[in-house]
CSV table of C-alpha atoms and ligand atoms in Angstrom, one decimal:
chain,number,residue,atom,x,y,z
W,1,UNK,CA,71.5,94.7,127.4
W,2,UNK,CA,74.2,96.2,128.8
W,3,UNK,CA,77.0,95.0,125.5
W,4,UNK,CA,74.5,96.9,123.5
W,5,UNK,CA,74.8,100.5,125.2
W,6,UNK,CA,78.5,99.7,125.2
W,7,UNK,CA,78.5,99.7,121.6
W,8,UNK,CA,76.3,102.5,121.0
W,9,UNK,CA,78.6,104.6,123.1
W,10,UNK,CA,81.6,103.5,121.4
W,11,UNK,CA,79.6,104.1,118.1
W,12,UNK,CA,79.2,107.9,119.6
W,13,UNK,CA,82.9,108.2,120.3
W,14,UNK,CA,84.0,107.1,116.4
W,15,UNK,CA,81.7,109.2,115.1
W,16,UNK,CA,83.1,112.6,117.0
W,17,UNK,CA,86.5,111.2,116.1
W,18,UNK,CA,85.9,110.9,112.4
W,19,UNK,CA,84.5,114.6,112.4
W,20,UNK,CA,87.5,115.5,114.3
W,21,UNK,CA,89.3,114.0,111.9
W,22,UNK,CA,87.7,115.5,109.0
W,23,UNK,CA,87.7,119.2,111.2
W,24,UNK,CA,91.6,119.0,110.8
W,25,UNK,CA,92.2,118.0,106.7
W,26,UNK,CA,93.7,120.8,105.4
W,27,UNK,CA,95.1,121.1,101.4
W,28,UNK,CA,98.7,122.5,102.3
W,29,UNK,CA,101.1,120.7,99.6
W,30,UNK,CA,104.7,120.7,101.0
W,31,UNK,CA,107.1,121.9,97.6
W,32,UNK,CA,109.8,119.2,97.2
W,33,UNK,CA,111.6,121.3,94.5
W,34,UNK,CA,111.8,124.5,97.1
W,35,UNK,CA,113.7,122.2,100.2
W,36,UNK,CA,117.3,122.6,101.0
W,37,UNK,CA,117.6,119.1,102.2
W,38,UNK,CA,115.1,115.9,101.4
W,39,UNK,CA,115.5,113.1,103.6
W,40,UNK,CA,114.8,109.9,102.8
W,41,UNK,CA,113.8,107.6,105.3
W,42,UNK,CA,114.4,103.8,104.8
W,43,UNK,CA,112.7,101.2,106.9
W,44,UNK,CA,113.5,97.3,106.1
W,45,UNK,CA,110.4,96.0,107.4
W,46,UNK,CA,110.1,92.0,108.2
W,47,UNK,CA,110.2,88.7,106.4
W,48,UNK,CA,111.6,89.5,102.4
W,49,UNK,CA,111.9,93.4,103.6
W,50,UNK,CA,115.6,93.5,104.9
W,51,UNK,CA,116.8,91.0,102.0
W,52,UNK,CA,115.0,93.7,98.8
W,53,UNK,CA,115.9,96.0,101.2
W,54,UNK,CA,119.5,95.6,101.0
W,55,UNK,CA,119.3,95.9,97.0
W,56,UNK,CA,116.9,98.8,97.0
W,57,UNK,CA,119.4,101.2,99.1
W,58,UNK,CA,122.6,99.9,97.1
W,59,UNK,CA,120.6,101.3,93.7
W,60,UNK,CA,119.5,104.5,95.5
W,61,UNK,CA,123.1,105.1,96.5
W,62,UNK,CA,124.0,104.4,93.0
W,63,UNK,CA,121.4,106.9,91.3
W,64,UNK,CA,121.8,109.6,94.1
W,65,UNK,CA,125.3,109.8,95.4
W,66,UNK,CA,126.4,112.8,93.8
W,67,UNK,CA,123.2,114.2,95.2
W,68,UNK,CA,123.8,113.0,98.8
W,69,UNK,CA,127.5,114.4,98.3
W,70,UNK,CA,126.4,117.4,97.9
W,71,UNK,CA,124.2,117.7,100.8
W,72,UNK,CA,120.9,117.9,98.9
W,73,UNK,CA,119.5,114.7,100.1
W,74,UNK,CA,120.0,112.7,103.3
W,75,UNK,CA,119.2,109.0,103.3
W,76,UNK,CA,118.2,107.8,107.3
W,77,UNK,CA,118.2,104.4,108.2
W,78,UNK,CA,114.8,103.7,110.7
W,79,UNK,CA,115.2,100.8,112.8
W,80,UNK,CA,112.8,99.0,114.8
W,81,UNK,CA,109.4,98.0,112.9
W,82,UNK,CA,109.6,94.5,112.8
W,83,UNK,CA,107.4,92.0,113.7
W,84,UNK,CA,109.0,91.3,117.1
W,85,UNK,CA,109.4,94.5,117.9
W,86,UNK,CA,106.0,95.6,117.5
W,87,UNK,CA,104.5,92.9,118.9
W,88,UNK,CA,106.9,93.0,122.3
W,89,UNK,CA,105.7,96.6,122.5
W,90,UNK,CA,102.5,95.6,121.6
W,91,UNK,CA,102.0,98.8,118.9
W,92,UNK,CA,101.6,98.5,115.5
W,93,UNK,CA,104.4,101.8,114.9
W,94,UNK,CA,106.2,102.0,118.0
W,95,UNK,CA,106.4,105.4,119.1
W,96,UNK,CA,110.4,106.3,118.6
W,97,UNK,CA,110.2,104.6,115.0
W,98,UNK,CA,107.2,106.8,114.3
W,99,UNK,CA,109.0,110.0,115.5
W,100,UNK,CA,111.9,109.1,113.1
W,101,UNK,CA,109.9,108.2,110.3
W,102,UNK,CA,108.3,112.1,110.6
W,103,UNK,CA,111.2,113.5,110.9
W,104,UNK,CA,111.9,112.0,106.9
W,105,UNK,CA,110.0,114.0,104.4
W,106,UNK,CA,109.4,110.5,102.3
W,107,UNK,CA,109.8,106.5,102.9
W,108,UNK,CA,111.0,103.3,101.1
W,109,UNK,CA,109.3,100.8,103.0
W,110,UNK,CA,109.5,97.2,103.1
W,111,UNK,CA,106.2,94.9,103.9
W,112,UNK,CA,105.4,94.9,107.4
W,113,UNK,CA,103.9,91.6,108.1
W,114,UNK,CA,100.0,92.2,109.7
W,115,UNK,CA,99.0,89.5,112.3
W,116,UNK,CA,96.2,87.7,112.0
W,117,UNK,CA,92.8,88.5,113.8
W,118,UNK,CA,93.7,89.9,117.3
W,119,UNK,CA,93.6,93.5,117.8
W,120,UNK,CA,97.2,94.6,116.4
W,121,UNK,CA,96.7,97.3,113.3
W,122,UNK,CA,98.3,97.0,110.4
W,123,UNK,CA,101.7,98.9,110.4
W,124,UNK,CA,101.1,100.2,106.9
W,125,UNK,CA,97.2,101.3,108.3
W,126,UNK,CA,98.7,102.9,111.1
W,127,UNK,CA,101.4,104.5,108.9
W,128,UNK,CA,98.8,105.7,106.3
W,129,UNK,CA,96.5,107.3,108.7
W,130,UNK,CA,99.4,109.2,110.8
W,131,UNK,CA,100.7,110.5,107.9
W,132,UNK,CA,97.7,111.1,106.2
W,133,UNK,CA,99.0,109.7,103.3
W,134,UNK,CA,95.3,109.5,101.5
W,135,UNK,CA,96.3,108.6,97.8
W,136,UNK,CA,97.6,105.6,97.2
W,137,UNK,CA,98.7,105.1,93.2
W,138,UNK,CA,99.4,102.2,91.7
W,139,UNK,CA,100.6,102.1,88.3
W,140,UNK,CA,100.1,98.6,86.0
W,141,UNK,CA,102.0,98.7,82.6
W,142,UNK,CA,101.8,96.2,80.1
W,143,UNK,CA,103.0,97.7,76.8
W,144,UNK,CA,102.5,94.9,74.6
W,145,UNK,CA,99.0,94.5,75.2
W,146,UNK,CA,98.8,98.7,75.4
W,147,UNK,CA,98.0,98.3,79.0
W,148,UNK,CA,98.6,101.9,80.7
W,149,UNK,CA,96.5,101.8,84.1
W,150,UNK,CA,96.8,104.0,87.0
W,151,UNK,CA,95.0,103.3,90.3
W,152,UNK,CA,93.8,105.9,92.6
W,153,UNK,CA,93.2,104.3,95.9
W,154,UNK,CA,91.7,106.0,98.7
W,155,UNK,CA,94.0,104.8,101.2
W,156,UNK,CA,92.7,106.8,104.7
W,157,UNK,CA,88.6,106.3,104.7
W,158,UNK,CA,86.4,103.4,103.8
W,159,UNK,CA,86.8,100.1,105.6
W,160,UNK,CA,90.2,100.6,106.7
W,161,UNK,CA,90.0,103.7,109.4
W,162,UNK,CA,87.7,101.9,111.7
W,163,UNK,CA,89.1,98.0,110.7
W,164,UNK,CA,90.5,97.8,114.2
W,165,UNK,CA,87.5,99.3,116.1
W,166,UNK,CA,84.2,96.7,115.1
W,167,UNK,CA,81.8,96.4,117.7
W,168,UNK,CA,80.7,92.5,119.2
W,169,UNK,CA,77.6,91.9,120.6
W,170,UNK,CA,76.7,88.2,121.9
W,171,UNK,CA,76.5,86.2,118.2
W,172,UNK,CA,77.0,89.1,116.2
W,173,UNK,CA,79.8,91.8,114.5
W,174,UNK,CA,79.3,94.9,113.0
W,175,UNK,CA,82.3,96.7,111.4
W,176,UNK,CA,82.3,99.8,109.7
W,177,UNK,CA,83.0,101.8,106.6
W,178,UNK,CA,83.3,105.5,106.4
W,179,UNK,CA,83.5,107.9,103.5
W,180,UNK,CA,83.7,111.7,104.0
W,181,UNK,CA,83.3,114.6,101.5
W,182,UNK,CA,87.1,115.9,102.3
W,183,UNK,CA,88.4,112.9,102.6
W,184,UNK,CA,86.8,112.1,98.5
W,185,UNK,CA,87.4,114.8,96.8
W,186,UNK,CA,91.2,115.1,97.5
W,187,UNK,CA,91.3,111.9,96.4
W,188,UNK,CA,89.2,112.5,93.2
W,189,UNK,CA,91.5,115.4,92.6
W,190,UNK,CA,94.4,113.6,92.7
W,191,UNK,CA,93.3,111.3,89.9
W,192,UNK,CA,92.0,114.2,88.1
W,193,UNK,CA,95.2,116.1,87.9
W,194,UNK,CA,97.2,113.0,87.3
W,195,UNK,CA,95.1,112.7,84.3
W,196,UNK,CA,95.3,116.0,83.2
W,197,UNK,CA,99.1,116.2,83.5
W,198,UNK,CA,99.5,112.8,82.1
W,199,UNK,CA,97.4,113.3,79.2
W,200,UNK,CA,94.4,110.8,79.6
W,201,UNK,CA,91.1,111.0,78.8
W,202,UNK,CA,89.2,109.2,80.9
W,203,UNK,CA,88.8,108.5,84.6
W,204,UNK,CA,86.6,105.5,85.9
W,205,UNK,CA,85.3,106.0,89.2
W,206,UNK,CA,84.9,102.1,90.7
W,207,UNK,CA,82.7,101.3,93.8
W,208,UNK,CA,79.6,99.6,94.7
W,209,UNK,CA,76.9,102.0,95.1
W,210,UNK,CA,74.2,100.0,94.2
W,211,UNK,CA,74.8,98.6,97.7
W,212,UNK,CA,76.9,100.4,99.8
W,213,UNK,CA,74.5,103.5,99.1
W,214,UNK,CA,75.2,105.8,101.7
W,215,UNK,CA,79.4,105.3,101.4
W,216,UNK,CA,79.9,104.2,97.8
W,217,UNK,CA,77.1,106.7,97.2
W,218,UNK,CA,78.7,110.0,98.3
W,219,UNK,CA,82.1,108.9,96.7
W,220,UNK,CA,80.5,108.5,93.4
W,221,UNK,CA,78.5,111.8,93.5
W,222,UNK,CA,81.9,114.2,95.2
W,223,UNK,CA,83.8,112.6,92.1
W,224,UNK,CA,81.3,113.6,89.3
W,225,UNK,CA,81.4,117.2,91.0
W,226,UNK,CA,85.0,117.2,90.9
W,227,UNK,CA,85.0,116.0,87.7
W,228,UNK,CA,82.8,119.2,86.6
W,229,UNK,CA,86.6,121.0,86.3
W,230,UNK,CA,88.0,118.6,84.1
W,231,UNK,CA,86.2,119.3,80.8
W,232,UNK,CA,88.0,117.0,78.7
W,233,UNK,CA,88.3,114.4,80.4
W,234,UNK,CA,85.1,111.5,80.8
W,235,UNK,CA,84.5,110.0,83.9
W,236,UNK,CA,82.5,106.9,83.8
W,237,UNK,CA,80.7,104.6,86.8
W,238,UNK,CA,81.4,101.5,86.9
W,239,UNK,CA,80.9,98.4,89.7
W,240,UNK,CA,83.8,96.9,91.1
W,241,UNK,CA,82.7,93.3,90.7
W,242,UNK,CA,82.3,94.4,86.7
W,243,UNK,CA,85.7,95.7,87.0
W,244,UNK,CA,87.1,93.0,88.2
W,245,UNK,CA,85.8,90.9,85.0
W,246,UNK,CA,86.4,94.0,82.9
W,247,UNK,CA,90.5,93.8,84.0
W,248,UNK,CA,90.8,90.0,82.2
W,249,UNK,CA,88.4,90.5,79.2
W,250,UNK,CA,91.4,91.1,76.6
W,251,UNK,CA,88.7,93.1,74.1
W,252,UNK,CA,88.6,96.3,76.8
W,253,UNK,CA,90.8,96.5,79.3
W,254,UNK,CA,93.3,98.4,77.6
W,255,UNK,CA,90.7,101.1,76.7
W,256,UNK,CA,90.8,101.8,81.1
W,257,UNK,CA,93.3,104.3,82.2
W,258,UNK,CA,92.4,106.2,85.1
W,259,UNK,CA,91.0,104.6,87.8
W,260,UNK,CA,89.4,106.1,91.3
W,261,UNK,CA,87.9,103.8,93.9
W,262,UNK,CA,87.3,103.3,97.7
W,263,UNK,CA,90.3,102.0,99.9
W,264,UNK,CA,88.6,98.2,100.5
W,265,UNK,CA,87.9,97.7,96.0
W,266,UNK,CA,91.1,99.7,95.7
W,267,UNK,CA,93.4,97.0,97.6
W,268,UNK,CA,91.9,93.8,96.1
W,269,UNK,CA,91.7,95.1,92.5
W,270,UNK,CA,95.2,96.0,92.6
W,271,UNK,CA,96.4,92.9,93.4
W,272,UNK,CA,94.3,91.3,90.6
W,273,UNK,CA,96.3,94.3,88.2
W,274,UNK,CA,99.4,93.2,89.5
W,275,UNK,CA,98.8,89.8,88.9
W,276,UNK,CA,97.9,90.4,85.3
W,277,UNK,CA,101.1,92.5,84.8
W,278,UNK,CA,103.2,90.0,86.2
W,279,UNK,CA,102.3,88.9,89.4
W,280,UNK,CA,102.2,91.1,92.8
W,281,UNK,CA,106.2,90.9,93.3
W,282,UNK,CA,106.5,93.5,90.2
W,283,UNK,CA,103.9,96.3,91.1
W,284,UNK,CA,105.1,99.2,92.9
W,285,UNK,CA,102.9,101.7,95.2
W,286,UNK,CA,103.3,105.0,96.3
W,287,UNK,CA,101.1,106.4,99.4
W,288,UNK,CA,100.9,110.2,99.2
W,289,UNK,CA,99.8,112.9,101.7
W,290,UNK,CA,100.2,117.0,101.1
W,291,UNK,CA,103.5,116.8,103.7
W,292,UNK,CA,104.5,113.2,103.9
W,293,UNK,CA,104.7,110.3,101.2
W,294,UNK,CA,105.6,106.2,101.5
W,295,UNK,CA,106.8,104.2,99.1
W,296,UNK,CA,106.6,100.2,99.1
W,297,UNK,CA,106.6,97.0,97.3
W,298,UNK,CA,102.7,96.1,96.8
W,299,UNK,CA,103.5,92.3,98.2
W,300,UNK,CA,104.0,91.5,101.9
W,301,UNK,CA,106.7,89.5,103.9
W,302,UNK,CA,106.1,86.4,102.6
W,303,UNK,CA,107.4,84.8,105.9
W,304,UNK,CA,106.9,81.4,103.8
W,305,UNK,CA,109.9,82.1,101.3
W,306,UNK,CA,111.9,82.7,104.6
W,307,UNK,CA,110.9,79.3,106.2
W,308,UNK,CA,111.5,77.4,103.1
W,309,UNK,CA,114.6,79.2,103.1
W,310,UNK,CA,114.4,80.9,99.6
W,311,UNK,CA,114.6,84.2,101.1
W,312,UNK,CA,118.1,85.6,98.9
W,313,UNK,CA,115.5,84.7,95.9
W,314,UNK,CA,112.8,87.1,96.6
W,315,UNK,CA,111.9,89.7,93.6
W,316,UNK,CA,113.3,93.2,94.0
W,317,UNK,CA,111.2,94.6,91.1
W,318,UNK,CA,108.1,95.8,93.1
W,319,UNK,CA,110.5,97.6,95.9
W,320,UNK,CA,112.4,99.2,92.8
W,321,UNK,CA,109.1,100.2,90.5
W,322,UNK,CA,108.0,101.9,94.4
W,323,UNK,CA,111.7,103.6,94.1
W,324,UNK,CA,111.4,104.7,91.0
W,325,UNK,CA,108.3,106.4,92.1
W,326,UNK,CA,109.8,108.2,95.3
W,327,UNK,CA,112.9,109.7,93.1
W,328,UNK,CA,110.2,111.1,90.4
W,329,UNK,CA,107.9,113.0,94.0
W,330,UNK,CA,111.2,114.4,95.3
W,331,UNK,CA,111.7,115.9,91.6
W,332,UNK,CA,114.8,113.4,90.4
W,333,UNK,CA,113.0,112.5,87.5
W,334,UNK,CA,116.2,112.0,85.6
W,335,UNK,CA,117.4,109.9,87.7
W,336,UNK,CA,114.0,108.2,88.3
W,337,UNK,CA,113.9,107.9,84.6
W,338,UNK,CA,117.2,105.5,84.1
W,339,UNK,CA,115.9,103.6,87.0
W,340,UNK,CA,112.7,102.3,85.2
W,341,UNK,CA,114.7,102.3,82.0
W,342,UNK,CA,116.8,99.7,83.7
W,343,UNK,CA,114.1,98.0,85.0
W,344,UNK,CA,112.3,97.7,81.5
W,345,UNK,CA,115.3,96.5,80.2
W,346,UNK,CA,117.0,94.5,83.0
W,347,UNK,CA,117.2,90.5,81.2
W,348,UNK,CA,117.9,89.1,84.7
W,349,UNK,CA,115.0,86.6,85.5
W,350,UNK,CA,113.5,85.9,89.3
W,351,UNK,CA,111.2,83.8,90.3
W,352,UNK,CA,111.3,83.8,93.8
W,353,UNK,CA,112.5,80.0,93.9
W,354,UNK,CA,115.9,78.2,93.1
W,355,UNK,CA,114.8,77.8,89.1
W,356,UNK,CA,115.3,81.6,89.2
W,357,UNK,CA,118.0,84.5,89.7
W,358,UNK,CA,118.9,85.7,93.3
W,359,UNK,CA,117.7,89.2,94.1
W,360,UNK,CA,121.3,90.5,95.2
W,361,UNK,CA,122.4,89.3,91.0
W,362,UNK,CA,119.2,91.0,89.9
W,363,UNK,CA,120.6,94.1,91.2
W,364,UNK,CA,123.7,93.6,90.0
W,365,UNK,CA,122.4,93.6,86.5
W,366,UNK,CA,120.2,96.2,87.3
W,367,UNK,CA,123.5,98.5,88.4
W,368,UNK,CA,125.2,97.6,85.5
W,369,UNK,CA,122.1,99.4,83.1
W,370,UNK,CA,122.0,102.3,84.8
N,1,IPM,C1,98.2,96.8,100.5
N,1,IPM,C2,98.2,95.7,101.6
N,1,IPM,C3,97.7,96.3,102.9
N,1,IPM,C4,96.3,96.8,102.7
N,1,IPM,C5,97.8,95.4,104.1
N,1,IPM,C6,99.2,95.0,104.3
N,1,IPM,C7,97.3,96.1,105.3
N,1,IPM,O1,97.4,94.6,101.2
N,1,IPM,O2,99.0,97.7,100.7
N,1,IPM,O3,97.5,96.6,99.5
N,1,IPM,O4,95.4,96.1,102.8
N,1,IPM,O5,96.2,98.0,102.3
N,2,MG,MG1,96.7,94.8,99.2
């Protein structure tokens, strides 16, 4: 069959491209605290993005001015990944926008709205594998309930590097899912220093090897050797659909803290975290490489708010936890710190309809606490 030698070929080509890939990962961590200048690069994105946008850069101003004024950091305003845009050039990063956005040293990004089906990538895939931006971290808080979870994504590998590049055969689809030994460990070590640092105990390492035995297997095993240099800290196996029950039993989830796990598990069991914190509109998400880094709300456009014209009421929180995050990378922590102070204490309710605030008076309650 002449489909099926077309797809063993193109199988032949990924494969050469993911050990190319894997050929070129290299450890070299840029030093944030040794730059002159850090630039900031801010991309609205579509739907919501432009509107949380808006509030996101007026609070930045606010916490870094003095900072700008004195020429130590440099905010750039990147235009051109919308929806339209991308789809009239038919990529998923247009080419200029991407050479802008590399010559930032981190983002705030706004959702990027993926279509549907087709063969269009994911702006945010696209983004994360060009910048090799492999950990994606996730932080849920819930203090009352002494919830304090960090998730470790793998954010380059798994399902997501190939998503675009599935082979067809007459009545049948194969996709594929790829896990490499670089590509695990840096990820394992991420969470493992974060732990370390942060003073946690515990790291559990989430996949489904019982199934996915080759993949899931090898990321289990590369984060148990890691784990061999972090003597005080435990790291336990668990399965992700266990997890996911674990995360809504009220008699252990707050014993979790540390979480590692493949990109596919990683995505859906953040949004169940989120959810449980508050809902997806108040998590925020960092994407971090060794040179580059992206921060972004965890939700996406919700072109639906826009139609039903309740865009001005979209939530700002999850675009200002993700800020919070990018001043605390490029060493602000002070001024990262009165950000989530303000957060935690801002009064001001949204709820993304009429009933609630607007997101430009959330700011402006938000400005007046910091
Ligand atoms: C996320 C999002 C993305 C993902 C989409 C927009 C491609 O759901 O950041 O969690 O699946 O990673
Ligand atoms: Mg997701």
């Amino acid at each position: 069959m002449k489909e099926l030698e077309l797809a063993c070929e193109q199988f032949r080509t990924l494969l050469s491209e993911q050990l190319e890939r894997v050929a070129k990962m290299n450890d070299e961590k840029v030093d944030y605290s040794a730059k002159d200048v850090i630039t900031i690069g801010i991309v609205a994105g579509d739907g919501i993005g432009p509107i949380i946008m808006d509030q996101a850069v007026r609070v930045l101003h606010k916490l870094l001015d003095d900072k700008i004024a004195a020429g130590k950091i440099c905010i750039k305003t990147i235009e051109g990944l919308t929806i339209e845009n991308r789809l009239r050039l038919g990529k998923p990063v247009p080419e200029d926008v991407l050479a802008q956005i590399k010559s930032c040293d981190v983002l705030l990004k706004g959702p990027t709205t993926t279509p549907m089906g087709g063969k269009m990538e994911s702006a945010n895939v696209t983004l994360r594998r060009e910048l090799d931006l492999y950990a994606n971290v996730r932080p849920v808080c819930i203090p009352e309930e002494g919830i304090d979870w960090v998730f470790y994504r793998e954010n380059t590998e798994g399902e997501y590097v190939l998503g675009s590049r599935g082979v067809e055969l007459p009545g049948m689809a194969v996709d594929f899912k790829v896990t490499t030994d670089a590509g695990t460990r840096r990820i394992a070590r991420a969470a493992f220093e974060y732990a370390r640092q942060n003073g946690k105990n515990r790291v559990s390492i989430v996949t489904k090897a019982n199934i996915m035995k080759k993949t899931d297997g090898k990321f289990t095993a590369i984060c148990h050797e890691v784990a061999e240099n972090y003597p005080g800290i435990t790291a336990d196996d668990w399965y992700i659909d266990i997890m996911t029950a674990n995360l809504v039993n009220p008699a252990i989830r707050n014993q979790f803290q540390v979480f590692v796990l493949p990109n596919l598990y990683g995505d859906i069991i953040t949004d169940e975290a989120a959810q449980i914190q508050g809902g997806v509109g108040t998590a925020g998400s960092a994407n971090i490489g060794d040179r580059y880094a992206m921060f972004e709300a965890i939700h996406g456009s919700a072109p639906r708010m826009l139609e039903e014209g309740l865009g001005d009421y979209a939530n700002p929180a999850s675009i200002l936890k993700a800020e919070a995050m990018l001043l605390r990378h490029i060493c602000c922590a002070e001024e990262a710190q009165k950000l989530e102070a303000a957060l935690a204490a801002c009064k001001t309710v949204v709820t993304g309809d009429a009933n609630g605030a607007t997101c430009q008076s959330y700011a402006d309650s938000l400005m007046e606490l910091l």
